[in-house]
mmCIF file of C-alpha atoms in Angstrom:
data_model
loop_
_atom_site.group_PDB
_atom_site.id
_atom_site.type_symbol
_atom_site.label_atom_id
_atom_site.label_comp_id
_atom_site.label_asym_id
_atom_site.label_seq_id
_atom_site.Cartn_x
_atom_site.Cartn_y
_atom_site.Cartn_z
ATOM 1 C CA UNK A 1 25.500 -16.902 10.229
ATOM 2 C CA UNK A 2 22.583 -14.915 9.184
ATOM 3 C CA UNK A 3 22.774 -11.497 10.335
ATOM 4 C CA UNK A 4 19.793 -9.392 11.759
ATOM 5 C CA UNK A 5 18.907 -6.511 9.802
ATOM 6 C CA UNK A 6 18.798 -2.778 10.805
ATOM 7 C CA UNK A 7 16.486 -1.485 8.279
ATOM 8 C CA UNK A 8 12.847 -1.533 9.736
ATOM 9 C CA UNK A 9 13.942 -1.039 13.595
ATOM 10 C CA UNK A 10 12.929 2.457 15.356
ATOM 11 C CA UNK A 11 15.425 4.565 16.659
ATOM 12 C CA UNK A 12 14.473 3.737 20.341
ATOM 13 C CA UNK A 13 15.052 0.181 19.000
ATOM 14 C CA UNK A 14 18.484 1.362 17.503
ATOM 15 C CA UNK A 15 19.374 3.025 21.022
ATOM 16 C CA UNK A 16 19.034 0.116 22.691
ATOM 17 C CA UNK A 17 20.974 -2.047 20.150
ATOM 18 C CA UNK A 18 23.544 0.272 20.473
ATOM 19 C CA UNK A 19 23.545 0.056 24.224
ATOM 20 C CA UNK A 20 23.197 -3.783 24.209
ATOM 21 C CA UNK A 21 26.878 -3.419 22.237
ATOM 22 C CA UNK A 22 28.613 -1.481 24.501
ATOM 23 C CA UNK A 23 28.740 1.645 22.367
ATOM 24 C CA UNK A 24 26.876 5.250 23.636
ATOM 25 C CA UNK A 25 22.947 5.746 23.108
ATOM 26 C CA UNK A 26 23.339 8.397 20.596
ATOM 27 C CA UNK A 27 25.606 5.976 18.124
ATOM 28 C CA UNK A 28 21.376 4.328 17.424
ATOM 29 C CA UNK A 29 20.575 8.232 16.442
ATOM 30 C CA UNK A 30 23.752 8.162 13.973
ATOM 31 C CA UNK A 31 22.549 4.624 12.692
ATOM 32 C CA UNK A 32 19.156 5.396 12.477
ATOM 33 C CA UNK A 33 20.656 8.839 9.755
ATOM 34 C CA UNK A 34 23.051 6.802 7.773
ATOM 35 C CA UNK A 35 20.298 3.798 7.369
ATOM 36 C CA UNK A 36 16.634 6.316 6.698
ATOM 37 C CA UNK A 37 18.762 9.693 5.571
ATOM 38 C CA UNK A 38 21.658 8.843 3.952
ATOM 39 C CA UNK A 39 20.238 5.696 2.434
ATOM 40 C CA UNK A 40 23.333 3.283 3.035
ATOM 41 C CA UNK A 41 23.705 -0.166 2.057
ATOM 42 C CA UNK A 42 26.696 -1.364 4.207
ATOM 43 C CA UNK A 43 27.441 -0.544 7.515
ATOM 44 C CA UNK A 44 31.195 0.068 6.444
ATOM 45 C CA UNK A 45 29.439 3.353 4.977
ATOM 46 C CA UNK A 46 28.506 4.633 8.548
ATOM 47 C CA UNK A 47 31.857 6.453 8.984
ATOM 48 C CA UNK A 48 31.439 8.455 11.722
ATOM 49 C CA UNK A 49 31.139 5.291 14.025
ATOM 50 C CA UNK A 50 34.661 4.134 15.163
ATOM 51 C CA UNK A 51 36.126 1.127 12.833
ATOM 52 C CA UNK A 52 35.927 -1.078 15.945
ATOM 53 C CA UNK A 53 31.961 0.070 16.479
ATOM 54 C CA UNK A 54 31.540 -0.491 13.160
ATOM 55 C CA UNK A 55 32.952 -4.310 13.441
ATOM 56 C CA UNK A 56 31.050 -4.509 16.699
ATOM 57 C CA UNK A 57 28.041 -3.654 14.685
ATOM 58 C CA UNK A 58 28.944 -5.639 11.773
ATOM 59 C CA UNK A 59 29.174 -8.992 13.432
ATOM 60 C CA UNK A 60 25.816 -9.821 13.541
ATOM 61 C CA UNK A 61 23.981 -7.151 11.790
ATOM 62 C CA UNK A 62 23.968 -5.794 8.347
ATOM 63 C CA UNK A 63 21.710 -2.527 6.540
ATOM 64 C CA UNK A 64 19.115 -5.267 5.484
ATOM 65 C CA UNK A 65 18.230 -3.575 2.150
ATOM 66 C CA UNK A 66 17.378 -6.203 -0.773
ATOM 67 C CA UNK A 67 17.862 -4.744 -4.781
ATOM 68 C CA UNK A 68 15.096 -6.022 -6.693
ATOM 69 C CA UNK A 69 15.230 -8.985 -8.905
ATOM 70 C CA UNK A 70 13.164 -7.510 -12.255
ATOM 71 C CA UNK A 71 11.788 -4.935 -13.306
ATOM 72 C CA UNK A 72 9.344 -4.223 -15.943
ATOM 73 C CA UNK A 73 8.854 -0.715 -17.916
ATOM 74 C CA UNK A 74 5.554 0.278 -19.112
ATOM 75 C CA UNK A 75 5.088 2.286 -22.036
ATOM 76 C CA UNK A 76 3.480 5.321 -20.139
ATOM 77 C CA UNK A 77 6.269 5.420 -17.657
ATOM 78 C CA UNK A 78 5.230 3.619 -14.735
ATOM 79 C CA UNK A 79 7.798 0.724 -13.683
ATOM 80 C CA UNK A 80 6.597 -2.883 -11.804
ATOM 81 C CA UNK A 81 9.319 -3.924 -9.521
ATOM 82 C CA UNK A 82 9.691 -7.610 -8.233
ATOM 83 C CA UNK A 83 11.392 -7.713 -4.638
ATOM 84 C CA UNK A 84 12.337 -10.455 -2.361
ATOM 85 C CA UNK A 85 10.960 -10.831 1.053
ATOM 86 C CA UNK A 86 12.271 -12.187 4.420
ATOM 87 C CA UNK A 87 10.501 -15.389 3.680
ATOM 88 C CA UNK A 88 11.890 -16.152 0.399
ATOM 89 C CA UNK A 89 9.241 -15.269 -1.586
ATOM 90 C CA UNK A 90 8.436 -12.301 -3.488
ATOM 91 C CA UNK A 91 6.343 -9.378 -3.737
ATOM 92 C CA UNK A 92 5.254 -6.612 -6.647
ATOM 93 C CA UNK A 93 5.698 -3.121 -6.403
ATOM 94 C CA UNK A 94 4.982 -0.141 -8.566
ATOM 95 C CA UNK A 95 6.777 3.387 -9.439
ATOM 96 C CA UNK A 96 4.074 5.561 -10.544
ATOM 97 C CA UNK A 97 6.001 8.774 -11.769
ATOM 98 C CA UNK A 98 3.430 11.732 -12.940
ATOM 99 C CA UNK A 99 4.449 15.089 -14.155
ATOM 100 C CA UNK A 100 5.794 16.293 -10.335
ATOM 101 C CA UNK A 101 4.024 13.707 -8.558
ATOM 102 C CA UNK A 102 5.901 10.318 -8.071
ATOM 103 C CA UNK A 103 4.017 7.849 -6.352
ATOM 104 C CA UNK A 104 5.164 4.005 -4.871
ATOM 105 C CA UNK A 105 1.974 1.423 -4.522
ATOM 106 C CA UNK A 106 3.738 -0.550 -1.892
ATOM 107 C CA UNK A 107 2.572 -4.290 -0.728
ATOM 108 C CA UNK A 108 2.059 -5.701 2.798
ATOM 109 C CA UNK A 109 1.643 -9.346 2.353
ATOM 110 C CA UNK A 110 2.175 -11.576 -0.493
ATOM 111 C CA UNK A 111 -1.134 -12.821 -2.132
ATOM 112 C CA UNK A 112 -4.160 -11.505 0.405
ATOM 113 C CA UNK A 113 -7.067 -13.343 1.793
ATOM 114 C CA UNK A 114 -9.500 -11.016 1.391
ATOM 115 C CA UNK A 115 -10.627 -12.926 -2.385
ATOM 116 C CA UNK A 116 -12.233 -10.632 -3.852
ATOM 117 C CA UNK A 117 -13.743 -11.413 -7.182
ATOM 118 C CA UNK A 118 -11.848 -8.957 -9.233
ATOM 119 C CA UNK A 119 -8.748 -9.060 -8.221
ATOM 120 C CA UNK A 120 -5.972 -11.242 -8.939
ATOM 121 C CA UNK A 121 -3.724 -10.994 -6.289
ATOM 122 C CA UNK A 122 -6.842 -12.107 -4.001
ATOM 123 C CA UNK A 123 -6.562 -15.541 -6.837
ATOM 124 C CA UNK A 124 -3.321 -16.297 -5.928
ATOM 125 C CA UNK A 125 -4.156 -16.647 -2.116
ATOM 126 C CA UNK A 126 -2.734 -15.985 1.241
ATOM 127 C CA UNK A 127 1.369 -17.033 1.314
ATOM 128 C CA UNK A 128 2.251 -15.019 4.113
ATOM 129 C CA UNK A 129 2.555 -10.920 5.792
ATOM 130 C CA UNK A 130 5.442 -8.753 5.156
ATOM 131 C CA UNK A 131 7.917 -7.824 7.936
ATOM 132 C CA UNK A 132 8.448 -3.909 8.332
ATOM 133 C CA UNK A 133 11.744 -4.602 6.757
ATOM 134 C CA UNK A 134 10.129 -5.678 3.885
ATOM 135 C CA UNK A 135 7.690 -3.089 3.299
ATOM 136 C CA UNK A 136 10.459 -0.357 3.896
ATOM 137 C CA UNK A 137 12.816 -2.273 1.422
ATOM 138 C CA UNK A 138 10.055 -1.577 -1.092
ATOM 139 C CA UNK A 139 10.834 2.277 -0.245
ATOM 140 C CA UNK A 140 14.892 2.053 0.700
ATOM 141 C CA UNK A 141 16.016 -0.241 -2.414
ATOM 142 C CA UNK A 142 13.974 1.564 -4.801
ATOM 143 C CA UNK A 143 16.155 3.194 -7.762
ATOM 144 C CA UNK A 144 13.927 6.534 -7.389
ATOM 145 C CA UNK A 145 13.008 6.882 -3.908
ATOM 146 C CA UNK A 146 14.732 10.680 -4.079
ATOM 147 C CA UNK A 147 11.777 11.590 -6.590
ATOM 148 C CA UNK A 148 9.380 10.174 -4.373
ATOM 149 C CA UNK A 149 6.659 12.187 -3.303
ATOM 150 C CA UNK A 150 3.721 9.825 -2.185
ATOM 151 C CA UNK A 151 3.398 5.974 -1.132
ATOM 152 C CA UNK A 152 0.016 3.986 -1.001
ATOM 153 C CA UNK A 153 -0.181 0.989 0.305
ATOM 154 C CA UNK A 154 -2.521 -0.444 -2.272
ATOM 155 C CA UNK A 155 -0.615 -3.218 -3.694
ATOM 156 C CA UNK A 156 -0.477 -7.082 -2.369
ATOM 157 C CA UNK A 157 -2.544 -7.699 0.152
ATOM 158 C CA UNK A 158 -4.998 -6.149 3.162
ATOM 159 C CA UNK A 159 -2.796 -3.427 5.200
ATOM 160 C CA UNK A 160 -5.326 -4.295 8.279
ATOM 161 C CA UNK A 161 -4.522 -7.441 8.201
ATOM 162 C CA UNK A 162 -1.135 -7.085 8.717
ATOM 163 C CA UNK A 163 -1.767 -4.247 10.556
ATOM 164 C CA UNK A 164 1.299 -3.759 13.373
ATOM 165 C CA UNK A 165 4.275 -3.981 10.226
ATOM 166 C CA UNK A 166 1.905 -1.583 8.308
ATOM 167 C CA UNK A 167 1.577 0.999 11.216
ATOM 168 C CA UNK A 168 5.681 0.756 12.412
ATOM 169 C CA UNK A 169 5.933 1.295 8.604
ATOM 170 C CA UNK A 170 3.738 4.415 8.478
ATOM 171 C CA UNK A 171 5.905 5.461 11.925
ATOM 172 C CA UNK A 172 9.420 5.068 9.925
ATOM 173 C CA UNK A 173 7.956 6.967 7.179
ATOM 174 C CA UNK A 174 6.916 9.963 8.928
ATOM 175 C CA UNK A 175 9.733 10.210 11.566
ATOM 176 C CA UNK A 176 12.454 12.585 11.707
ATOM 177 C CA UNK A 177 15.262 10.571 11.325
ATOM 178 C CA UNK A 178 13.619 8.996 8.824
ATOM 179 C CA UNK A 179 11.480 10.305 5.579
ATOM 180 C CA UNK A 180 10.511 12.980 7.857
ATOM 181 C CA UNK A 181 7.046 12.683 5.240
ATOM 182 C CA UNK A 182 3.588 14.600 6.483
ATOM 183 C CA UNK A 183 1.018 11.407 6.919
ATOM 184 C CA UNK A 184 -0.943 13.789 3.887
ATOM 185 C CA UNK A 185 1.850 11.814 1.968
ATOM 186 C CA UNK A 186 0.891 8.377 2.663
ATOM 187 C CA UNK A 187 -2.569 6.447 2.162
ATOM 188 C CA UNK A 188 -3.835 2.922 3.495
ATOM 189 C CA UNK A 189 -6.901 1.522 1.778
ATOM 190 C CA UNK A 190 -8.416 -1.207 3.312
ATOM 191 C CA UNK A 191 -11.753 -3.785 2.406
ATOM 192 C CA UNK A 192 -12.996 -2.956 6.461
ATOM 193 C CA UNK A 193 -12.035 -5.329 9.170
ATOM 194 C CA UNK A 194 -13.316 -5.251 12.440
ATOM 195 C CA UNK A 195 -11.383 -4.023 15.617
ATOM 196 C CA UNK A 196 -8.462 -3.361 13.017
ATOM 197 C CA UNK A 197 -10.085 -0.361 10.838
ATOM 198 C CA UNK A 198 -10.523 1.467 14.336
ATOM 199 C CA UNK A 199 -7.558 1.175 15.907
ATOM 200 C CA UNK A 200 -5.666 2.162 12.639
ATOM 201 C CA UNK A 201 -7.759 5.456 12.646
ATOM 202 C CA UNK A 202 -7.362 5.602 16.173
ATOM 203 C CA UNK A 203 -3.036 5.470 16.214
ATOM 204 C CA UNK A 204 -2.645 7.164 12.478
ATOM 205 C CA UNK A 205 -3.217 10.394 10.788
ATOM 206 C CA UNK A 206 -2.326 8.770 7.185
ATOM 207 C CA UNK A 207 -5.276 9.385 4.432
ATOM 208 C CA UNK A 208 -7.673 6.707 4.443
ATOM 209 C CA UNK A 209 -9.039 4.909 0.788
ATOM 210 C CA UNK A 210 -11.623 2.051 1.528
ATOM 211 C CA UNK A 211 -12.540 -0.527 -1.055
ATOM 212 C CA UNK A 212 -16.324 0.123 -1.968
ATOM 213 C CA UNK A 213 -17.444 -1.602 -5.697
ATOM 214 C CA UNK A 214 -21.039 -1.680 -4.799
ATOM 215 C CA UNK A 215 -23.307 0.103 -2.153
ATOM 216 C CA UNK A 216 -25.880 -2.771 -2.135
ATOM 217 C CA UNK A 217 -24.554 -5.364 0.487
ATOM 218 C CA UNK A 218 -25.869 -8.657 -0.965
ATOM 219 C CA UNK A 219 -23.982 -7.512 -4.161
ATOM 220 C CA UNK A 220 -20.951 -6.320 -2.565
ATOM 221 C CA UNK A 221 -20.526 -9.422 -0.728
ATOM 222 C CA UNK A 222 -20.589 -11.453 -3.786
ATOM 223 C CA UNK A 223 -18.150 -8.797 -5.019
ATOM 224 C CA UNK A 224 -15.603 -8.733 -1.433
ATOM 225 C CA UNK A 225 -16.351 -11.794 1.144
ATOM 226 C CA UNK A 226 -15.044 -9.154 3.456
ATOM 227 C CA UNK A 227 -18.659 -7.410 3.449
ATOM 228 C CA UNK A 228 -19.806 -10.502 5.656
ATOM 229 C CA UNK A 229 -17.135 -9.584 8.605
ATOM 230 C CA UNK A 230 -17.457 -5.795 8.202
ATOM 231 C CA UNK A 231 -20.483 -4.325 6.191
ATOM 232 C CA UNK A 232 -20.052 -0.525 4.219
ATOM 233 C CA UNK A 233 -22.761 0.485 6.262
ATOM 234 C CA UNK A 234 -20.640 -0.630 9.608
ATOM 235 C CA UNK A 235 -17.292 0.656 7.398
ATOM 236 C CA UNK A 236 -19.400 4.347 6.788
ATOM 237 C CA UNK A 237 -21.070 4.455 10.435
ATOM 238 C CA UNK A 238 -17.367 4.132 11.908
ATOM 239 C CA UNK A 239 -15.765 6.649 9.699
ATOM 240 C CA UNK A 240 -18.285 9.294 10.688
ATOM 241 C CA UNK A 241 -16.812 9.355 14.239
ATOM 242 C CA UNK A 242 -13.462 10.646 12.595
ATOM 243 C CA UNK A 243 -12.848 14.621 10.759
ATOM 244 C CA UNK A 244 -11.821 14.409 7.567
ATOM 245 C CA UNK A 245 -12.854 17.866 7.060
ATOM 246 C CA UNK A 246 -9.356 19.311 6.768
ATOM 247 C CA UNK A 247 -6.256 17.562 6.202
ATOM 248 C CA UNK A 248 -6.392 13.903 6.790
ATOM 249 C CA UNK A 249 -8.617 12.776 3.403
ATOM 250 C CA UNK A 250 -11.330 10.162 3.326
ATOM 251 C CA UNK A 251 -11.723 8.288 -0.382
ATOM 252 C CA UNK A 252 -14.042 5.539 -1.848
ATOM 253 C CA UNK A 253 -12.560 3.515 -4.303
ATOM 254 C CA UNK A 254 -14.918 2.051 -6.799
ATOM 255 C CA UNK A 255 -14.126 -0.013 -9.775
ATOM 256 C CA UNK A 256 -16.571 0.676 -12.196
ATOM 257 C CA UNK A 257 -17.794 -3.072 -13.724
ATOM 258 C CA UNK A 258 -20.192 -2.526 -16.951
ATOM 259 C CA UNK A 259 -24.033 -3.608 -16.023
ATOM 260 C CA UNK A 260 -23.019 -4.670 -13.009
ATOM 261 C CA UNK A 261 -22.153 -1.490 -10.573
ATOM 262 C CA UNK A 262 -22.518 1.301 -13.065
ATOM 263 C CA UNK A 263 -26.533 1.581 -12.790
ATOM 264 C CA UNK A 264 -28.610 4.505 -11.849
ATOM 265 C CA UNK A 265 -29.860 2.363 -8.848
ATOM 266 C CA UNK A 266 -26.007 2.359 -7.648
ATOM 267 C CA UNK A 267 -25.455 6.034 -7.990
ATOM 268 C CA UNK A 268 -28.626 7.383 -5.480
ATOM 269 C CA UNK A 269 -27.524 4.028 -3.546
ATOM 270 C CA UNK A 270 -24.013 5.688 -3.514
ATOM 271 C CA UNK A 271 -25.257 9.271 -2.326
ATOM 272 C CA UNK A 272 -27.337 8.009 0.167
ATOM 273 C CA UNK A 273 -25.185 5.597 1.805
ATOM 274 C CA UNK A 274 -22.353 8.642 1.898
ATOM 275 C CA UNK A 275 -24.570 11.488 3.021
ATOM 276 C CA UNK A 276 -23.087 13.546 5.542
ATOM 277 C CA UNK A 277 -19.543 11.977 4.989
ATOM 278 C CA UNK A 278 -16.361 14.590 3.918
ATOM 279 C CA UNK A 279 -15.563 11.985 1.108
ATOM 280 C CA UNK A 280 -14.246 11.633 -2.233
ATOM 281 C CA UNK A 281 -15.155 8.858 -4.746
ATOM 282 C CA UNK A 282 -12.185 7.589 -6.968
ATOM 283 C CA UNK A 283 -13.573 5.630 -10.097
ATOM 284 C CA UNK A 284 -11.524 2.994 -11.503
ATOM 285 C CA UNK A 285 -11.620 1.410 -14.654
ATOM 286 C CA UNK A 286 -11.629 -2.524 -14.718
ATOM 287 C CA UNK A 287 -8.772 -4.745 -16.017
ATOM 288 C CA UNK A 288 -9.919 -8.342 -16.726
ATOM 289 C CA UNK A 289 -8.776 -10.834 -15.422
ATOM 290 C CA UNK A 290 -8.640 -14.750 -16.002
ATOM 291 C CA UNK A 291 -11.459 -16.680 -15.475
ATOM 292 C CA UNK A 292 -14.069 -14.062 -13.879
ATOM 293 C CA UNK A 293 -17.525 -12.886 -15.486
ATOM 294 C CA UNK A 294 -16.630 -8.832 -15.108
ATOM 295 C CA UNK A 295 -16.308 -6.432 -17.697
ATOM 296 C CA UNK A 296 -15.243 -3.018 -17.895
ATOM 297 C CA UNK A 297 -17.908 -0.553 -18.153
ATOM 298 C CA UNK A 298 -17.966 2.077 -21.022
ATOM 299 C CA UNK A 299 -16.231 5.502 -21.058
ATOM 300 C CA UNK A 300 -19.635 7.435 -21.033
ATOM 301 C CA UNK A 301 -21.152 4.783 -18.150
ATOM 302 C CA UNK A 302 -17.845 6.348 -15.952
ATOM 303 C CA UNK A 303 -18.387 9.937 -16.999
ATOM 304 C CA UNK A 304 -22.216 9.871 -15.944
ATOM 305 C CA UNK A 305 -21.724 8.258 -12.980
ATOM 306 C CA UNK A 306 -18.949 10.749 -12.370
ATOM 307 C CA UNK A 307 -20.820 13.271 -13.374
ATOM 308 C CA UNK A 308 -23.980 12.470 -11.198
ATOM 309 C CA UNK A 309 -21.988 11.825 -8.043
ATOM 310 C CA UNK A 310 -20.266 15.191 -8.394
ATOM 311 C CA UNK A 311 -23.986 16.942 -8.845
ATOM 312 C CA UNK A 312 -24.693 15.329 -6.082
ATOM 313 C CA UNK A 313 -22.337 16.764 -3.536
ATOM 314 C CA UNK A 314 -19.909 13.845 -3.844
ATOM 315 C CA UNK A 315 -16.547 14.941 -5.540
ATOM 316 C CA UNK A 316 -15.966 11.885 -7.980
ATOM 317 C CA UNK A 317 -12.904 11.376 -10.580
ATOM 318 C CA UNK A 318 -11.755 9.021 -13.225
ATOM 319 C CA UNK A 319 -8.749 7.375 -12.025
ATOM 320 C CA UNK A 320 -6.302 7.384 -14.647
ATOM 321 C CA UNK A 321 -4.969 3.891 -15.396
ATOM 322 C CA UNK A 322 -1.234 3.238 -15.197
ATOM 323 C CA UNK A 323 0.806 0.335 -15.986
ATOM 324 C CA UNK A 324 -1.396 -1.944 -17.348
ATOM 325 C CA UNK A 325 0.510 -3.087 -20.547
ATOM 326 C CA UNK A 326 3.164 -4.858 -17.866
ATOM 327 C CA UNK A 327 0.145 -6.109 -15.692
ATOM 328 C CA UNK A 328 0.655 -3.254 -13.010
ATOM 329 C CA UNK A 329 -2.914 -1.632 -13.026
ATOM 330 C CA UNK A 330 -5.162 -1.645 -10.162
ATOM 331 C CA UNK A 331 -6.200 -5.546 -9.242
ATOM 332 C CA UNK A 332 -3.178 -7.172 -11.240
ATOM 333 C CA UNK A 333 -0.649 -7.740 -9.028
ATOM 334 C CA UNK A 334 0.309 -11.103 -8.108
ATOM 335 C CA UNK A 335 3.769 -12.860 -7.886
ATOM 336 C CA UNK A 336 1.960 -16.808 -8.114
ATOM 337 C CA UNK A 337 3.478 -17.349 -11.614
ATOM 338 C CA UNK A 338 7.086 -16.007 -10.746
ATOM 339 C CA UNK A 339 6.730 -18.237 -7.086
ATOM 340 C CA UNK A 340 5.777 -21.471 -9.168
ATOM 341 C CA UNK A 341 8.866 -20.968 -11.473
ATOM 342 C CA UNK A 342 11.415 -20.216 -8.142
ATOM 343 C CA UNK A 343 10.144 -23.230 -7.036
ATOM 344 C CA UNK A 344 10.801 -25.300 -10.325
ATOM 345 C CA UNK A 345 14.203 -23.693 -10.582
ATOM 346 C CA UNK A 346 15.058 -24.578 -7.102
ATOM 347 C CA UNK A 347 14.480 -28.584 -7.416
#
């Protein structure tokens, strides 16, 4: 019998499962602390429940966290986990540890359908959204979630798209029984999607990154087939209805493609489509990929576009890039290969 996992359900949810069973309302409140505090694997763990509640609970339910199944170590640190989903398939993940800072890029969905040019997990396609169990496994299986001090969900796939796990997720994160994290902990980028980008701002206070790469439209769609459903000028028009003036933090993310985006037409196309907007710019350098005309543009093309966005009233940094010797750099993810050879294996 396949039993129905614990991790990714709310405490109210847990209060009620615990009711459904027979057992007091507050047992869901000691659940919900041995599964998001204590970080348990078995239910057998959860020893202040009676031996019989835990039997009751045992029967048909289980903890619901999945170890990963590889892991790859780059040389400056950073570490690409491969986890299994719900579904059977997989999905990347990366430890990002910095000085005091550890960060986890977490995925949504495996492969995205967004497509955009540049990045390969948009090449491998659309194979399906993550359940919130899944994208909390990411966080509860992890080897060094205690040293964790910020997640982004900027790995596999298009958070608005998947956008009810993403915002339970968020929920879990910040919730007292749970992390207990500030939403200045946690980002969401997102491409722009209609409807969805709004009600996200609407129902979280997480920081917000949105996926720029050109200000010119005609280019950008060429760049993100996303631009067609939801523009940058629609994307910037909506964001001005929100404060980002003091703790929740609005950034542009821009990967920097040599004489393509890096121009001096793009940077007063930049400053004049962000005028007026408490913003950051995050500049990203380019990994190539298979099969697409990009390049990376030059150190000193990213250091005067920096350098003119900043002059301009726009504070603009390099990203530094992480992980790229094991494929774990902005744009790389993608689990296609490692699905094609589970699928070999299995016949």
């Amino acid at each position: 019998m396949t039993k129905t996992p614990l991790l990714g359900m709310t405490l109210a949810e847990l209060k009620a499962l615990a009711k459904s069973l027979g057992m007091p309302a507050f047992t869901g409140g000691q659940i919900a602390q041995w599964i998001y505090q204590k970080h348990v694997q078995s239910i057998d763990e959860m020893t202040n429940l009676s031996k019989k509640n835990r039997e009751l609970l045992s029967a048909e339910h289980c903890v619901g966290t999945m170890p990963h199944c590889d892991a790859q170590y780059s040389k400056d640190g950073t570490i690409k986990y491969l986890f299994p989903t719900e579904s059977g398939k997989q999905v990347e993940t990366v430890f990002i540890p910095d000085q005091d800072r550890a960060t986890l890029c977490v995925s949504c969905q495996v492969g995205c359908k967004m497509n955009c040019l540049f990045c390969q997990t948009g090449k491998q396609g659309f194979e399906g959204s993550l359940t919130v169990r899944d994208i909390m496994n990411q966080v509860y299986a992890l080897p060094e979630i205690e040293r964790l001090t910020n997640i982004v969900f900027m790995g596999q796939g298009e958070p608005m798209d998947n956008l009810d796990n993403v915002l339970k997720a968020t929920e879990l994160l910040q919730a007292e029984y749970g992390l207990a994290w500030s939403p200045k902990r946690i980002t969401v980028s997102s491409v722009g999607i209609k409807n969805k980008l709004k009600r996200f701002l609407g129902e979280s206070d997480c920081h917000m990154a949105i996926s720029l790469h050109s200000p010119i439209p005609e280019q950008r769609a060429e760049l993100m087939p996303a631009e067609r459903g939801m523009s940058i000028k629609e994307v910037v028009e909506l964001m001005k209805e929100y404060d980002f003036s003091h703790q929740r933090r609005l950034t542009f993310e821009y990967i920097v493609f040599g004489g393509t985006n890096d121009t001096p037409t793009h940077a007063r196309e930049l400053v004049k489509l962000l005028k007026g907007l408490d913003c950051r710019i995050n500049l990203i350098r380019f990994h190539q990929i298979p099969d697409v005309n990009l390049h990376g543009a030059d150190e000193k093309k990213m250091e005067s576009l920096r350098d003119y966005l900043n002059n301009h009233g726009i504070t603009t940094t390099i990203r530094a890039s992480r992980g790229q010797d094991i494929y774990a750099a902005c744009g790389l993810l993608t689990t296609a290969a490692k699905e094609k050879l589970q699928f070999r294996n299995s016949k």
